[in-house]
Short mmCIF file of C-alpha atoms in Angstrom, two decimals:
data_model
loop_
_atom_site.label_atom_id
_atom_site.label_comp_id
_atom_site.label_asym_id
_atom_site.label_seq_id
_atom_site.Cartn_x
_atom_site.Cartn_y
_atom_site.Cartn_z
CA LEU Y 1 100.77 40.14 88.23
CA ASP Y 2 100.80 42.05 84.92
CA ALA Y 3 99.67 45.29 86.53
CA LYS Y 4 101.68 47.63 84.53
CA ALA Y 5 99.33 47.60 81.50
CA HIS Y 6 96.27 48.03 83.68
CA HIS Y 7 97.22 50.98 85.93
CA PRO Y 8 94.27 53.27 86.18
CA PRO Y 9 94.46 56.56 84.28
CA ASP Y 10 95.01 59.99 86.20
CA SER Y 11 91.32 60.82 85.78
CA PHE Y 12 90.48 57.74 87.86
CA PHE Y 13 92.35 59.24 90.93
CA LYS Y 14 90.32 62.45 90.88
CA THR Y 15 87.34 60.43 91.97
CA LEU Y 16 89.09 59.29 95.25
CA ASP Y 17 89.60 60.89 98.42
CA SER Y 18 92.77 62.97 98.59
CA SER Y 19 92.50 64.52 102.04
CA VAL Y 20 95.54 64.72 104.13
CA LYS Y 21 93.94 63.56 107.21
CA LYS Y 22 92.35 60.33 105.87
CA ASN Y 23 95.53 59.45 103.94
CA SER Y 24 97.86 59.94 106.91
CA LEU Y 25 95.43 58.06 109.14
CA PHE Y 26 95.55 55.06 106.63
CA VAL Y 27 99.41 55.16 106.63
CA LYS Y 28 99.35 55.07 110.42
CA LYS Y 29 97.11 51.99 110.30
CA LEU Y 30 99.38 50.25 108.06
CA SER Y 31 102.15 50.49 110.69
CA SER Y 32 100.15 48.27 112.94
CA LEU Y 33 98.30 46.08 110.38
CA THR Y 34 97.01 42.63 111.40
CA GLU Y 35 95.02 40.06 109.65
CA SER Y 36 91.87 41.07 111.65
CA SER Y 37 92.17 44.69 110.13
CA ARG Y 38 92.36 43.41 106.53
CA THR Y 39 88.85 44.21 105.45
CA LYS Y 40 88.86 47.68 106.64
CA LEU Y 41 92.36 48.51 105.23
CA VAL Y 42 91.37 47.13 101.78
CA GLN Y 43 88.21 49.26 101.91
CA ASP Y 44 90.22 52.37 102.89
CA LEU Y 45 92.76 51.61 100.20
CA LYS Y 46 90.23 51.44 97.56
CA SER Y 47 88.66 54.80 98.44
CA LEU Y 48 91.82 56.86 98.83
CA ASN Y 49 94.17 58.55 96.34
CA LEU Y 50 97.48 57.62 97.78
CA ASN Y 51 99.63 58.90 94.94
CA LYS Y 52 101.49 61.41 97.22
CA TYR Y 53 101.92 58.84 100.02
CA ILE Y 54 103.36 55.75 98.36
CA GLU Y 55 106.61 56.09 99.83
CA GLU Y 56 105.23 56.43 103.30
CA VAL Y 57 102.85 53.45 102.58
CA VAL Y 58 105.76 51.20 101.68
CA ASN Y 59 107.85 52.16 104.71
CA ALA Y 60 104.83 51.51 107.01
CA ILE Y 61 104.24 48.05 105.56
CA CYS Y 62 107.87 47.13 105.50
CA GLY Y 63 108.48 48.61 109.12
CA ALA Y 64 105.33 47.02 110.57
CA LYS Y 65 105.73 44.65 113.47
CA LEU Y 66 104.11 41.78 111.70
CA LYS Y 67 103.48 38.34 112.98
CA MET Y 68 103.38 35.36 110.57
CA GLN Y 69 99.61 35.26 110.74
CA ASP Y 70 99.70 38.86 109.42
CA MET Y 71 101.68 38.16 106.49
CA ASN Y 72 98.79 37.29 104.17
CA CYS Y 73 97.14 40.56 104.82
CA ALA Y 74 100.38 42.51 104.10
CA ILE Y 75 100.82 40.54 100.80
CA HIS Y 76 97.30 41.20 99.81
CA LEU Y 77 97.65 44.93 100.43
CA CYS Y 78 100.98 44.85 98.46
CA SER Y 79 99.00 43.23 95.49
CA LEU Y 80 96.28 45.94 95.53
CA LEU Y 81 98.91 48.81 95.75
CA HIS Y 82 100.88 47.23 92.95
CA ARG Y 83 97.89 47.18 90.54
CA ARG Y 84 96.94 50.72 91.20
CA TYR Y 85 100.24 52.69 91.76
CA SER Y 86 103.09 52.25 89.14
CA ASP Y 87 105.83 53.52 91.61
CA PHE Y 88 104.82 51.05 94.37
CA SER Y 89 107.01 48.14 93.06
CA PRO Y 90 110.31 50.07 92.72
CA LEU Y 91 109.87 51.71 96.15
CA LEU Y 92 109.14 48.44 97.74
CA LEU Y 93 112.25 46.88 96.15
CA ARG Y 94 114.43 49.88 97.30
CA THR Y 95 113.05 49.67 100.81
CA LEU Y 96 113.65 45.92 101.12
CA GLN Y 97 117.17 46.48 99.68
CA GLY Y 98 117.92 48.95 102.51
CA ALA Y 99 116.35 46.68 105.18
CA LEU Y 100 118.08 43.46 104.16
CA SER Y 101 121.50 45.15 103.74
CA ASN Y 102 121.91 45.20 107.51
CA LEU Y 103 121.59 41.66 109.26
CA CYS Y 104 122.92 43.08 112.46
CA LYS Y 105 120.06 45.46 113.24
CA GLU Y 106 117.92 45.62 116.32
CA ASP Y 107 115.31 42.81 116.47
CA LYS Y 108 117.13 41.29 113.53
CA VAL Y 109 115.83 37.79 113.80
CA THR Y 110 112.12 38.84 113.63
CA ARG Y 111 112.75 41.49 111.04
CA VAL Y 112 114.69 39.46 108.66
CA ARG Y 113 112.15 36.64 109.02
CA ILE Y 114 109.48 39.04 107.78
CA GLU Y 115 111.46 40.79 105.10
CA LEU Y 116 112.84 37.54 103.63
CA ARG Y 117 109.47 35.98 103.30
CA LEU Y 118 107.95 39.26 101.95
CA LEU Y 119 110.76 39.63 99.29
CA GLY Y 120 110.39 36.00 98.31
CA GLN Y 121 106.64 36.11 97.82
CA MET Y 122 106.53 39.56 96.10
CA LEU Y 123 109.04 38.01 93.51
CA VAL Y 124 106.98 34.83 93.09
CA LEU Y 125 103.79 36.97 92.73
CA GLY Y 126 105.52 39.39 90.28
CA ILE Y 127 104.80 42.36 92.48
CA ILE Y 128 108.53 43.33 92.39
CA THR Y 129 108.80 43.80 88.56
CA ASP Y 130 112.57 44.23 88.44
CA GLN Y 131 113.15 40.41 88.84
CA LYS Y 132 116.87 40.65 88.10
CA GLU Y 133 117.46 43.16 90.89
CA GLY Y 134 114.92 41.39 93.16
CA PHE Y 135 116.45 37.97 92.82
CA THR Y 136 119.98 39.38 93.05
CA LEU Y 137 118.92 40.92 96.46
CA LEU Y 138 117.52 37.60 97.48
CA HIS Y 139 120.50 35.62 96.59
CA ASN Y 140 122.86 38.15 98.29
CA THR Y 141 120.70 37.92 101.47
CA LEU Y 142 120.57 34.14 101.61
CA TYR Y 143 124.33 34.02 100.77
CA ASN Y 144 125.21 36.47 103.70
CA ILE Y 145 122.99 34.37 106.10
CA VAL Y 146 124.58 31.18 105.10
CA ASN Y 147 128.10 32.27 105.48
CA SER Y 148 127.74 34.19 108.62
CA ASP Y 149 125.22 31.99 110.54
CA LYS Y 150 126.51 28.40 110.50
CA GLU Y 151 127.48 28.50 114.17
CA LYS Y 152 124.93 30.59 115.96
CA LEU Y 153 121.97 29.64 113.58
CA GLU Y 154 120.12 32.83 114.68
CA PHE Y 155 118.39 33.08 111.34
CA LEU Y 156 117.20 29.40 111.35
CA PRO Y 157 113.40 30.30 111.83
CA ALA Y 158 113.62 32.92 109.02
CA MET Y 159 115.20 30.24 106.66
CA VAL Y 160 112.50 27.84 107.62
CA SER Y 161 109.74 30.33 106.96
CA PHE Y 162 111.26 31.35 103.58
CA VAL Y 163 111.55 27.67 102.39
CA LYS Y 164 108.09 26.88 103.66
CA HIS Y 165 106.43 29.66 101.76
CA CYS Y 166 108.77 30.21 98.76
CA GLY Y 167 110.78 27.01 98.39
CA GLU Y 168 108.81 25.09 95.77
CA ASP Y 169 108.47 28.17 93.45
CA ILE Y 170 111.95 29.65 93.81
CA MET Y 171 114.07 26.34 94.38
CA GLY Y 172 111.83 23.91 92.58
CA VAL Y 173 112.09 21.69 95.70
CA TYR Y 174 109.18 19.73 97.12
CA SER Y 175 108.86 18.54 100.75
CA THR Y 176 109.15 15.02 101.67
CA LYS Y 177 105.41 14.84 102.17
CA SER Y 178 104.56 16.33 98.71
CA ARG Y 179 107.24 14.07 96.99
CA GLN Y 180 105.66 11.08 98.58
CA MET Y 181 102.19 12.08 97.54
CA MET Y 182 103.21 12.63 93.99
CA GLU Y 183 104.90 9.27 93.82
CA GLN Y 184 102.00 7.61 95.32
CA TYR Y 185 99.34 9.11 93.12
CA SER Y 186 101.55 9.57 90.09
CA ILE Y 187 100.71 13.29 89.84
CA THR Y 188 102.62 16.46 89.51
CA LEU Y 189 101.83 19.47 91.71
CA PRO Y 190 101.64 22.92 90.01
CA SER Y 191 104.35 25.54 90.65
CA VAL Y 192 105.03 29.13 89.43
CA GLU Y 193 107.88 29.14 87.10
CA VAL Y 194 109.64 32.27 88.07
CA LEU Y 195 113.30 30.96 87.53
CA PRO Y 196 114.87 28.62 84.98
CA PRO Y 197 116.40 25.28 86.46
CA ASN Y 198 119.88 26.34 86.62
CA LYS Y 199 119.00 29.58 88.69
CA LYS Y 200 116.68 27.42 91.06
CA LYS Y 201 119.58 25.11 91.67
CA ILE Y 202 121.71 28.08 92.93
CA PHE Y 203 119.22 28.88 95.58
CA HIS Y 204 118.73 25.21 96.43
CA ASP Y 205 122.37 24.66 96.86
CA LEU Y 206 122.44 27.73 99.30
CA LEU Y 207 119.72 26.18 101.48
CA LYS Y 208 121.21 22.65 101.34
CA GLU Y 209 124.66 23.98 102.62
CA TYR Y 210 122.76 25.92 105.50
CA SER Y 211 120.76 22.74 106.35
CA SER Y 212 124.09 20.69 106.55
CA ALA Y 213 125.34 23.31 109.05
CA VAL Y 214 122.11 22.85 111.00
CA ILE Y 215 122.38 19.18 111.10
CA VAL Y 216 126.00 19.22 112.28
CA ALA Y 217 124.94 21.58 115.06
CA LEU Y 218 122.07 19.26 115.95
CA VAL Y 219 124.26 16.28 116.23
CA LYS Y 220 126.91 18.10 118.32
CA LEU Y 221 124.17 19.29 120.81
CA HIS Y 222 122.63 15.98 120.95
CA ASN Y 223 126.05 14.33 121.79
CA LYS Y 224 126.61 17.14 124.32
CA LEU Y 225 123.14 16.46 126.05
CA MET Y 226 123.71 12.56 126.08
CA LYS Y 227 127.14 13.09 127.67
CA CYS Y 228 125.52 15.41 130.07
CA MET Y 229 122.67 12.99 131.04
CA LYS Y 230 125.08 10.07 131.26
CA GLN Y 231 127.31 11.84 133.76
CA ASN Y 232 124.36 12.95 135.89
CA LYS Y 233 123.06 9.40 135.85
CA LYS Y 234 126.44 8.21 137.05
CA ILE Y 235 126.64 10.81 139.70
CA LEU Y 236 123.13 9.85 140.97
CA MET Y 237 124.03 6.20 141.16
CA MET Y 238 127.23 7.04 143.13
CA LYS Y 239 126.21 9.76 145.38
CA GLY Y 240 122.41 9.56 145.42
CA GLU Y 241 121.71 13.00 144.33
CA VAL Y 242 122.56 15.55 141.56
CA SER Y 243 123.51 19.08 142.21
CA ASN Y 244 121.06 21.87 141.23
CA GLU Y 245 123.63 23.38 138.97
CA LYS Y 246 124.01 20.17 137.01
CA ILE Y 247 120.37 19.72 136.86
CA GLU Y 248 119.89 23.23 135.48
CA HIS Y 249 122.66 22.86 132.89
CA SER Y 250 121.05 19.50 131.71
CA GLU Y 251 117.66 21.23 131.41
CA LYS Y 252 119.08 24.18 129.50
CA LEU Y 253 120.60 21.75 127.01
CA SER Y 254 117.44 19.81 126.75
CA ALA Y 255 115.38 22.91 125.97
CA GLN Y 256 117.99 24.02 123.31
CA HIS Y 257 118.05 20.59 121.94
CA SER Y 258 114.29 20.46 121.56
CA LYS Y 259 114.10 23.80 119.92
CA LEU Y 260 116.82 22.99 117.46
CA MET Y 261 115.41 19.56 116.78
CA ILE Y 262 112.00 21.20 115.85
CA ASN Y 263 113.42 23.65 113.36
CA ALA Y 264 116.06 21.13 111.96
CA THR Y 265 113.23 18.48 111.37
CA THR Y 266 111.03 21.07 109.67
CA LEU Y 267 113.80 22.31 107.41
CA ALA Y 268 114.81 18.69 106.42
CA GLU Y 269 111.23 17.84 105.59
CA LEU Y 270 110.84 20.91 103.57
CA LEU Y 271 114.06 20.25 101.61
CA ASP Y 272 113.45 16.60 101.50
CA ILE Y 273 116.65 15.60 103.14
CA THR Y 274 117.31 13.10 105.98
CA ILE Y 275 118.46 13.81 109.58
CA PRO Y 276 120.79 11.02 110.95
CA ASP Y 277 119.35 8.86 113.66
CA LEU Y 278 120.01 10.29 117.20
CA PRO Y 279 120.04 7.58 119.58
CA SER Y 280 118.53 8.05 123.16
CA LEU Y 281 120.63 7.55 126.39
CA GLN Y 282 119.07 4.17 126.76
CA GLN Y 283 119.84 3.07 123.37
CA LEU Y 284 123.56 4.33 123.91
CA GLU Y 285 123.81 2.32 126.99
CA GLU Y 286 122.50 -0.81 125.46
CA GLU Y 287 125.00 -0.52 122.62
CA GLU Y 288 127.96 0.07 124.86
CA MET Y 289 127.26 -3.45 126.45
CA ASP Y 290 127.56 -4.99 122.96
CA CYS Y 291 131.26 -5.30 122.13
CA ASN Y 292 130.24 -5.55 118.38
CA SER Y 293 128.56 -2.07 118.56
CA PRO Y 294 130.09 0.59 116.36
CA THR Y 295 129.06 3.19 119.01
CA ASN Y 296 132.17 4.50 120.84
CA VAL Y 297 132.60 4.59 124.54
CA ALA Y 298 131.45 8.32 124.71
CA GLY Y 299 128.33 7.35 122.79
CA GLU Y 300 128.58 9.92 120.11
CA VAL Y 301 127.43 9.92 116.59
CA SER Y 302 128.76 12.16 113.84
CA SER Y 303 126.64 14.30 111.42
CA GLU Y 304 126.80 11.47 108.99
CA GLY Y 305 125.62 9.05 111.46
CA VAL Y 306 128.80 7.06 111.73
CA GLU Y 307 131.36 6.54 114.43
CA ARG Y 308 133.90 9.19 115.14
#
């Protein structure tokens, strides 16, 4: 958005409402903005002179407890503010720098998911005009997540959301579905060229490294679940019943497995990478009966899909 050359003159703001009461109320509304409130917020924004309140406006937007369905409203408001107020963009970048410098804050998973997506889309749309500083912040944030979150995968939902909404433009990577469609119809999908290929590769490599850790964790959890289910089945056949403790443990593993599988599959599809086949308990048992099967006695597969 080339807003710098189109910022309104000072005389324009004299025609707008500068009352403290209405401006303060607008800032308060931003703190709880939702998609359903978009029309009224846009109407208020256009009628108010917010020159003295831009820092409060930025803090309200960045601190709002947004849900994913509210993000388009927040992005729309940021676009309008950027077009009208020259100090909005640097204040927004500064606020996001402060927010993303702390990955151990309260409610960190939800906050980072919102802040990461907001930063990515503000860069793609050109709302953050200091692209060098903005992309440095993005790189540092992703780098810190990749290098600190390979075990717990706490920020996996945030990374999935980022790739879903910014992956094509920032990394130059198309999803499996998009790639197959382009190949089938011999077409090229449009993208916003915000970075040169060598810079895109840096971001792509970071996400590939993280996705590899996700796949390793998925395979380990799958093997653990299969081992648990196999033991429970053996106990059931020998004793006729399985203790509640073992059943609860199996159910907990199953729930964790399902959640990780959904996120891992989504991330793999978005990055156009393949997850190794994860055999079911029945398949493992059938393979164990085949002396020529490469599957070992414990029925485990490695993250590369080979015997270990």
